[in-house]
Amino acid sequence: LLGCGVVGGGLVKLLAKHRPDFRTNGFDLQLSHVAVRDPDKDRGIDLSNVEVTTDPMAVANDPAIDMLVEVMGGNDIAVEAGCAALTRGIPLVSANKSALARSMGRYVEAAKQGGAGICFESAAAAHIPIIEVLDRSLACEELTLIKGVINGSTNYILTFMERAGCEYEEALKDAAAKGFTEADPTLDAAEKLTLLAFKAFGAYVPPAQVHTEGVTRISQVDIRLALELNHRIKLVAAARRGEDGISLRVHPALVHRGELLADVDSEFNAIILEGPGFKEMTFLGKGAGELPTASAVLNDIVKMIRQPGTSTLPGFKRASGQAELADTSALKLCYFLRLQVDPARANDMLTALGGLGLDVLSHAQVEHDDANYLGVITDVIEESRMMSALTELGKMEGVGQTPVFLRLDKDNYRDIVEREQSTYFGTSLER
C-alpha cells in the first residue's frame, strides 16, 4: 500500500472488517508493506504486523508482494512506483486520478510490458461504478455524451452560496473550514473527465487540452437570477463526441431544475451517459470521502483477485481510438447573460439583444446591492458569435457593468421552454 492517509486508512479498516468474507470466497488478503511520509504518525489503525517505510520504490520493487495499491497522490514518484510494479508483472489498483490522467501512456506501456492489469474505479468518481459500466456493460455502445457534476468542493461552495445567500469568498471559507477545498477543483474535474472520456470514447485527451473554467466569478446575483429562471448553477464536466470530433469542457453552467443534475448537492456526484442504444442513463452517489473511496479501491482489489488478468486500462479497445478535438469556437449552445440595466430600459435592452442576433427565450430581473440586473437565456448560437455580441453589449449605453455570460447545461433550451409552455397552455400551442 502506497499512502495511508484518509483513503489508505479507510482501506486498512475495510480489509480487517471483510476478512471473514474473503475467506468465505476462498482467498485472503494480507497487507504486508505500507509506504508513508511520516512513519511515526498516529493513524488510528493497527499496523503492528506491517512493514512501514518511507520509500515507495522499495515497496513497488519488493519481490514478496503480489499486488500494489496506490493512494498516495502526486505524480512523479507515484507514476514511477506504479509503472515499476507493472513492468515486473505486479497488478496495480490506483485511486490517483492525476497520475493516471497525465501519464496514461506510461501506465499502458508498463502494463503491456509486464502483462499485468490496472484498475482505477475510485479515481473517477469514488464509489460510483462508472468505469466498470463503461468498460464492460456499455463497452460496444456508441456513446455521444458523458457529463456530470464530479467535483465535490465546487459543488459544496455553489450549494452554500445558494442556501446562505452569500458571495463566493464566504462560501470558500466555510468549505475550507470543513476540509472540502482543493488546490485546483477545475483541474480535478478535468483529470476525472480525461479518464471518463478515455473509457467512453477510447480516445485520450490530456487534462491540459480540456477547456476549463472555475466558479470564482459566480456571484450571488447570478445565483438569484438563475433561480428566477428556474435553473441552478453547477460546475459541469462534459465530453461530447460528434462528427467534427471530441469536445471536453469543464465550466459552470445553468442546469434546469427539472433535470437530475440540478438536485446534486454538496459531496454527491452524478454522471449522465447518452447514446443511441439506451438514450440516457444516470449514476448518482458520493464522489468523495474516506469510506466511499476506500470501498471502491477494495472492490477493485477483490475484482482482480477473482478475475486474474482484469484490467481497465486500456480495457476494451475501439478501432477508431483517436479522434480529433472539435473546434470549441464552433460549438452551438444556449447562453445565460447577466446585464446591469435600469428597470425602465430593460425592454429596450431585450430589443437590442435581438438586434445583435441573440434570440431571447426567457428573462428575469432582480434587485441586488441597490442595482437592477437583467438575466436572459438565449436560443442556440455559435460561441464565436456570442463572444462578438458580448463585446458590442459592453459598449452600449445604459449597461452598468461588463456583461457576464454562462453556458447552459442543455444544448437546446428551446425544448425545455416548449415543454413548460405546453404544461400551462396545452400541447397544441404554436410558438
Coordinates of C-alpha atoms in Angstrom, one line a residue:
L1 CA 0.0 0.0 0.0
L2 CA 1.4 3.4 -1.1
G3 CA -0.1 6.1 1.1
C4 CA -2.0 5.7 4.3
G5 CA -3.9 9.0 4.8
V6 CA -7.7 9.3 4.7
V7 CA -8.3 6.7 1.9
G8 CA -5.4 4.4 2.8
G9 CA -6.5 4.3 6.4
G10 CA -10.1 3.6 5.4
L11 CA -8.8 0.7 3.2
V12 CA -6.9 -0.8 6.2
K13 CA -10.1 -0.7 8.3
L14 CA -12.1 -2.4 5.5
L15 CA -9.5 -5.1 5.0
A16 CA -9.9 -6.1 8.6
K17 CA -13.7 -5.8 8.6
H18 CA -14.2 -8.0 5.5
R19 CA -11.6 -10.7 6.2
P20 CA -14.3 -13.3 7.0
D21 CA -15.9 -12.5 3.7
F22 CA -12.6 -13.0 1.8
R23 CA -12.1 -16.4 3.4
T24 CA -15.7 -17.4 2.7
N25 CA -14.9 -16.8 -1.0
G26 CA -11.7 -18.9 -0.9
F27 CA -9.0 -16.2 -0.6
D28 CA -7.3 -13.9 1.9
L29 CA -5.7 -10.5 1.8
Q30 CA -2.6 -9.7 3.8
L31 CA -1.3 -6.2 4.0
S32 CA 2.5 -6.6 4.1
H33 CA 4.0 -3.2 3.3
V34 CA 3.0 0.4 3.7
A35 CA 4.9 3.5 2.4
V36 CA 4.1 6.8 4.1
R37 CA 5.8 10.2 4.5
D38 CA 5.8 10.0 8.3
P39 CA 6.1 6.5 9.8
D40 CA 5.7 7.9 13.4
K41 CA 2.3 9.5 12.8
D42 CA -0.6 8.0 14.8
R43 CA -3.2 7.0 12.1
G44 CA -5.7 5.3 14.4
I45 CA -5.2 1.9 12.8
D46 CA -3.2 -1.2 13.6
L47 CA 0.0 -1.5 11.5
S48 CA 1.9 -3.6 14.0
N49 CA 2.3 -6.6 11.6
V50 CA 3.1 -4.4 8.6
E51 CA 6.4 -3.2 7.3
V52 CA 6.2 0.6 7.3
T53 CA 8.7 2.5 5.2
T54 CA 9.1 6.0 3.6
D55 CA 10.3 4.6 0.3
P56 CA 7.5 3.8 -2.2
M57 CA 10.0 2.4 -4.8
A58 CA 11.2 -0.2 -2.2
V59 CA 7.6 -1.4 -1.8
A60 CA 6.9 -1.4 -5.6
N61 CA 10.1 -3.5 -6.2
D62 CA 9.8 -5.9 -3.3
P63 CA 9.7 -9.5 -4.6
A64 CA 7.4 -10.5 -1.8
I65 CA 4.3 -8.5 -2.9
D66 CA 1.8 -9.7 -5.5
M67 CA -0.4 -6.6 -5.8
L68 CA 0.3 -2.8 -5.4
V69 CA -2.3 -0.3 -4.2
E70 CA -1.5 3.3 -4.8
V71 CA -3.5 6.0 -2.9
M72 CA -0.6 8.4 -2.1
G73 CA -1.4 11.0 -4.7
G74 CA 1.0 13.2 -6.6
N75 CA 2.6 12.4 -9.9
D76 CA 6.4 11.8 -10.1
I77 CA 7.1 9.1 -7.5
A78 CA 3.6 7.7 -7.8
V79 CA 4.0 7.1 -11.6
E80 CA 7.5 5.7 -11.2
A81 CA 6.4 3.2 -8.4
G82 CA 3.2 2.1 -10.2
C83 CA 5.0 1.5 -13.5
A84 CA 7.9 -0.3 -11.8
A85 CA 5.4 -2.8 -10.3
L86 CA 3.5 -3.2 -13.6
T87 CA 6.7 -3.8 -15.6
R88 CA 7.6 -6.8 -13.4
G89 CA 4.0 -8.2 -13.7
I90 CA 2.5 -6.9 -10.4
P91 CA -1.1 -5.7 -10.9
L92 CA -1.9 -2.2 -9.8
V93 CA -5.0 -0.7 -8.2
S94 CA -4.9 3.1 -8.2
A95 CA -7.0 6.0 -6.8
N96 CA -4.6 8.6 -8.2
K97 CA -6.6 10.4 -11.0
S98 CA -3.9 13.0 -11.6
A99 CA -1.1 10.4 -12.2
L100 CA -3.3 8.3 -14.4
A101 CA -4.7 11.1 -16.4
R102 CA -1.4 12.8 -17.0
S103 CA 0.7 9.6 -17.6
M104 CA -1.8 7.2 -19.2
G105 CA 0.6 6.2 -22.0
R106 CA 3.3 5.2 -19.5
Y107 CA 0.9 3.1 -17.5
V108 CA -0.4 1.3 -20.6
E109 CA 3.1 0.6 -21.9
A110 CA 4.2 -0.7 -18.5
A111 CA 1.1 -2.9 -18.1
K112 CA 1.7 -4.3 -21.6
Q113 CA 5.4 -5.0 -20.9
G114 CA 4.7 -6.9 -17.7
G115 CA 1.4 -8.4 -18.7
A116 CA -0.3 -7.0 -15.6
G117 CA -3.6 -5.3 -15.0
I118 CA -4.6 -1.9 -13.8
C119 CA -7.9 -0.9 -12.1
F120 CA -8.9 2.6 -11.1
E121 CA -12.6 2.8 -10.4
S122 CA -12.0 5.0 -7.3
A123 CA -10.1 7.6 -9.4
A124 CA -13.1 8.8 -11.5
A125 CA -16.0 9.2 -9.1
A126 CA -15.2 7.4 -5.9
H127 CA -18.0 4.9 -5.2
I128 CA -20.0 5.4 -8.4
P129 CA -19.1 2.3 -10.5
I130 CA -18.9 4.2 -13.8
I131 CA -15.6 2.7 -15.0
E132 CA -16.9 -0.8 -14.7
V133 CA -20.1 0.2 -16.6
L134 CA -18.1 1.8 -19.4
D135 CA -15.5 -1.0 -19.6
R136 CA -18.0 -3.9 -19.6
S137 CA -21.7 -3.2 -19.6
L138 CA -21.5 -0.5 -22.3
A139 CA -18.2 -1.5 -24.0
C140 CA -19.8 -1.5 -27.5
E141 CA -22.2 1.4 -27.1
E142 CA -21.7 4.4 -29.5
L143 CA -21.8 6.9 -26.7
T144 CA -22.3 10.5 -27.7
L145 CA -22.1 12.3 -24.3
I146 CA -20.8 11.8 -20.8
K147 CA -21.3 14.6 -18.4
G148 CA -21.8 15.3 -14.8
V149 CA -21.1 17.0 -11.5
I150 CA -17.9 15.4 -10.4
N151 CA -16.1 17.8 -8.2
G152 CA -17.3 17.9 -4.6
S153 CA -15.6 21.2 -3.4
T154 CA -17.1 23.4 -6.1
N155 CA -20.5 21.7 -5.7
Y156 CA -20.4 22.4 -1.9
I157 CA -19.5 26.0 -2.5
L158 CA -22.3 26.7 -5.0
T159 CA -24.8 24.9 -2.8
F160 CA -23.7 27.0 0.2
M161 CA -23.9 30.3 -1.8
E162 CA -27.4 29.5 -2.8
R163 CA -28.6 28.4 0.7
A164 CA -26.8 31.1 2.7
G165 CA -27.2 33.9 0.3
C166 CA -23.5 34.8 0.4
E167 CA -20.8 35.5 -2.1
Y168 CA -18.0 33.1 -3.2
E169 CA -15.4 34.2 -0.7
E170 CA -17.6 33.4 2.3
A171 CA -18.6 30.1 0.9
L172 CA -15.0 29.2 0.2
K173 CA -14.1 29.9 3.9
D174 CA -16.8 27.6 5.1
A175 CA -15.7 24.9 2.7
A176 CA -12.1 25.3 3.8
A177 CA -13.2 25.0 7.5
K178 CA -14.9 21.7 6.7
G179 CA -11.9 20.4 4.7
F180 CA -13.7 20.4 1.4
T181 CA -11.3 22.6 -0.6
E182 CA -8.7 21.5 -3.2
A183 CA -5.7 23.3 -4.7
D184 CA -7.5 23.4 -8.2
P185 CA -11.0 22.0 -8.3
T186 CA -11.4 22.6 -12.1
L187 CA -8.2 20.6 -12.7
D188 CA -9.6 17.8 -10.5
A189 CA -12.7 17.7 -12.7
A190 CA -10.6 17.8 -15.9
E191 CA -8.5 14.9 -14.8
K192 CA -11.6 12.8 -14.0
L193 CA -13.1 13.8 -17.3
T194 CA -10.0 12.6 -19.1
L195 CA -10.4 9.2 -17.6
L196 CA -14.1 9.1 -18.3
A197 CA -13.7 10.2 -21.9
F198 CA -10.9 7.6 -22.4
K199 CA -13.3 4.8 -21.3
A200 CA -16.3 6.2 -23.1
F201 CA -14.8 7.0 -26.4
G202 CA -11.5 5.2 -26.4
A203 CA -9.6 8.4 -27.1
Y204 CA -7.0 10.0 -24.8
V205 CA -7.3 13.8 -24.3
P206 CA -4.7 15.1 -21.7
P207 CA -6.1 17.3 -18.9
A208 CA -4.1 20.2 -20.3
Q209 CA -6.2 20.1 -23.5
V210 CA -9.5 20.2 -21.6
H211 CA -11.3 23.6 -21.7
T212 CA -11.6 24.6 -18.0
E213 CA -13.3 27.5 -16.2
G214 CA -13.9 27.7 -12.5
V215 CA -16.6 29.2 -10.3
T216 CA -14.7 32.1 -8.8
R217 CA -16.6 34.6 -10.9
I218 CA -20.0 33.4 -9.9
S219 CA -21.8 36.0 -7.8
Q220 CA -24.9 35.9 -5.6
V221 CA -26.8 37.9 -8.3
D222 CA -26.0 35.1 -10.8
I223 CA -27.4 32.5 -8.3
R224 CA -30.6 34.6 -7.8
L225 CA -31.2 35.2 -11.5
A226 CA -30.7 31.5 -12.3
L227 CA -33.3 30.6 -9.6
E228 CA -35.7 33.2 -11.1
L229 CA -35.2 31.5 -14.4
N230 CA -35.9 28.1 -12.8
H231 CA -32.3 27.0 -13.0
R232 CA -29.4 26.2 -10.6
I233 CA -25.7 26.8 -11.3
K234 CA -23.4 23.8 -11.2
L235 CA -19.8 23.1 -12.3
V236 CA -20.5 20.7 -15.2
A237 CA -17.8 18.5 -16.8
A238 CA -18.9 17.2 -20.2
A239 CA -17.3 15.2 -23.0
R240 CA -19.2 15.2 -26.3
R241 CA -18.4 13.2 -29.5
G242 CA -19.8 14.5 -32.8
E243 CA -19.0 14.3 -36.4
D244 CA -16.4 17.1 -36.0
G245 CA -14.5 15.4 -33.2
I246 CA -14.5 15.3 -29.4
S247 CA -15.0 18.2 -27.1
L248 CA -14.1 18.1 -23.4
R249 CA -15.2 21.1 -21.2
V250 CA -15.4 21.9 -17.5
H251 CA -17.2 25.1 -16.7
P252 CA -20.1 26.5 -14.6
A253 CA -23.4 26.1 -16.3
L254 CA -27.1 26.7 -15.7
V255 CA -29.0 23.5 -15.1
H256 CA -32.8 23.4 -15.4
R257 CA -34.4 22.5 -12.2
G258 CA -36.3 19.7 -13.9
E259 CA -33.0 17.9 -14.6
L260 CA -31.4 15.5 -12.2
L261 CA -28.1 17.3 -12.2
A262 CA -29.8 20.3 -10.6
D263 CA -30.5 18.3 -7.5
V264 CA -27.0 17.1 -6.9
D265 CA -25.7 18.9 -3.8
S266 CA -22.6 19.0 -1.6
E267 CA -20.3 16.0 -1.8
F268 CA -22.6 14.0 -4.1
N269 CA -21.6 13.3 -7.7
A270 CA -23.8 12.5 -10.7
I271 CA -22.8 11.2 -14.1
I272 CA -25.1 11.0 -17.2
L273 CA -24.4 9.0 -20.3
E274 CA -26.2 9.4 -23.6
G275 CA -26.1 7.0 -26.6
P276 CA -28.5 5.8 -29.4
G277 CA -28.8 2.4 -27.9
F278 CA -30.3 3.4 -24.5
K279 CA -30.9 7.2 -24.9
E280 CA -29.9 8.3 -21.4
M281 CA -28.5 6.7 -18.2
T282 CA -27.8 8.3 -14.9
F283 CA -25.5 7.4 -12.0
L284 CA -25.6 9.1 -8.6
G285 CA -23.6 8.6 -5.4
K286 CA -20.9 10.0 -3.1
G287 CA -17.9 11.2 -5.1
A288 CA -15.5 11.7 -2.2
G289 CA -14.8 10.7 1.4
E290 CA -12.9 8.1 3.3
L291 CA -15.1 5.0 3.1
P292 CA -16.7 5.7 -0.4
T293 CA -13.3 5.9 -2.0
A294 CA -11.7 3.2 0.1
S295 CA -14.6 0.8 -0.7
A296 CA -14.1 1.4 -4.4
V297 CA -10.4 0.6 -4.0
L298 CA -11.3 -2.6 -2.2
N299 CA -13.8 -3.7 -4.8
D300 CA -11.1 -3.3 -7.5
I301 CA -8.7 -5.4 -5.4
V302 CA -11.3 -8.2 -5.0
K303 CA -12.2 -8.0 -8.7
M304 CA -8.6 -8.5 -9.7
I305 CA -8.2 -11.5 -7.3
R306 CA -11.4 -13.2 -8.5
Q307 CA -10.8 -12.4 -12.2
P308 CA -7.0 -12.6 -12.8
G309 CA -5.8 -10.6 -15.7
T310 CA -8.6 -8.0 -15.3
S311 CA -7.6 -4.5 -16.5
T312 CA -9.5 -1.3 -17.1
L313 CA -6.5 0.3 -18.8
P314 CA -6.8 0.3 -21.7
G315 CA -9.6 -2.4 -21.4
F316 CA -11.9 -2.8 -24.4
K317 CA -10.2 -1.2 -27.4
R318 CA -12.0 0.6 -30.2
A319 CA -10.9 0.6 -33.8
S320 CA -11.3 4.4 -34.0
G321 CA -9.4 5.0 -30.8
Q322 CA -8.1 8.5 -31.5
A323 CA -10.4 11.3 -32.6
E324 CA -9.7 14.9 -33.5
L325 CA -10.6 17.6 -30.9
A326 CA -13.5 19.7 -32.0
D327 CA -13.2 23.4 -32.6
T328 CA -14.7 24.9 -29.4
S329 CA -15.5 28.2 -31.1
A330 CA -17.8 26.3 -33.5
L331 CA -19.9 24.9 -30.6
K332 CA -23.5 25.8 -30.6
L333 CA -25.1 26.3 -27.2
C334 CA -27.7 28.3 -25.3
Y335 CA -26.3 31.0 -23.0
F336 CA -27.3 33.0 -19.9
L337 CA -26.4 36.7 -19.9
R338 CA -26.3 39.0 -16.8
L339 CA -26.6 42.7 -17.5
Q340 CA -26.9 45.6 -15.1
V341 CA -29.6 47.9 -16.5
D342 CA -32.1 50.4 -15.3
P343 CA -35.6 48.7 -14.9
A344 CA -37.1 51.3 -17.3
R345 CA -34.6 50.3 -20.0
A346 CA -35.0 46.5 -19.7
N347 CA -37.3 46.2 -22.7
D348 CA -35.0 48.3 -24.8
M349 CA -32.2 46.0 -23.9
L350 CA -34.2 43.0 -24.9
T351 CA -34.8 44.6 -28.3
A352 CA -31.1 45.5 -28.6
L353 CA -30.2 41.8 -27.9
G354 CA -32.4 40.8 -30.8
G355 CA -30.6 43.3 -33.0
L356 CA -27.3 41.6 -32.2
G357 CA -28.7 38.2 -33.4
L358 CA -29.5 36.9 -29.8
D359 CA -32.9 35.3 -29.7
V360 CA -34.1 35.7 -26.1
L361 CA -36.1 32.7 -24.9
S362 CA -36.5 33.6 -21.2
H363 CA -35.7 36.6 -19.0
A364 CA -35.9 37.8 -15.4
Q365 CA -34.9 40.8 -13.2
V366 CA -33.6 41.1 -9.6
E367 CA -32.6 43.9 -7.4
H368 CA -29.2 43.4 -5.7
D369 CA -27.0 45.9 -3.8
D370 CA -29.1 48.8 -5.0
A371 CA -28.7 47.9 -8.6
N372 CA -31.1 46.2 -11.1
Y373 CA -29.9 43.2 -13.0
L374 CA -31.4 41.6 -16.1
G375 CA -30.8 37.9 -16.8
V376 CA -31.7 36.4 -20.1
I377 CA -31.4 32.9 -21.7
T378 CA -30.7 32.9 -25.4
D379 CA -31.5 30.5 -28.1
V380 CA -28.8 28.3 -29.6
I381 CA -25.9 30.3 -31.1
E382 CA -22.3 29.7 -32.0
E383 CA -19.9 30.6 -29.3
S384 CA -17.8 32.8 -31.5
R385 CA -20.9 34.9 -32.3
M386 CA -21.7 35.1 -28.6
M387 CA -18.2 36.4 -27.9
S388 CA -18.7 39.1 -30.6
A389 CA -22.1 40.1 -29.2
L390 CA -20.7 40.4 -25.7
T391 CA -18.1 42.9 -27.0
E392 CA -20.9 45.0 -28.5
L393 CA -23.0 44.8 -25.4
G394 CA -20.2 46.1 -23.3
K395 CA -20.1 49.3 -25.4
M396 CA -23.9 50.0 -25.2
E397 CA -25.2 53.0 -23.2
G398 CA -27.1 52.0 -20.1
V399 CA -25.1 48.8 -19.4
G400 CA -23.7 49.4 -15.9
Q401 CA -21.1 46.6 -15.7
T402 CA -19.2 44.4 -18.0
P403 CA -21.8 41.7 -19.2
V404 CA -21.3 38.3 -17.7
F405 CA -22.2 35.1 -19.5
L406 CA -22.6 31.4 -18.6
R407 CA -23.4 28.4 -20.7
L408 CA -26.4 26.3 -20.3
D409 CA -26.2 22.6 -19.5
K410 CA -28.6 21.7 -22.2
D411 CA -27.5 22.2 -25.9
N412 CA -31.1 23.2 -26.8
Y413 CA -33.0 25.1 -24.2
R414 CA -35.9 25.6 -26.6
D415 CA -37.1 22.1 -25.9
I416 CA -37.5 22.9 -22.2
V417 CA -39.3 26.2 -23.0
E418 CA -41.8 24.4 -25.2
R419 CA -42.3 21.7 -22.6
E420 CA -43.0 24.3 -19.9
Q421 CA -45.4 26.2 -22.2
S422 CA -47.3 23.0 -23.1
T423 CA -47.8 22.3 -19.4
Y424 CA -49.6 25.7 -19.0
F425 CA -51.3 26.1 -22.3
G426 CA -51.6 22.6 -23.8
T427 CA -49.6 20.7 -26.4
S428 CA -51.2 22.4 -29.4
L429 CA -49.5 25.7 -28.6
E430 CA -47.8 27.2 -31.6
R431 CA -44.7 29.4 -30.9

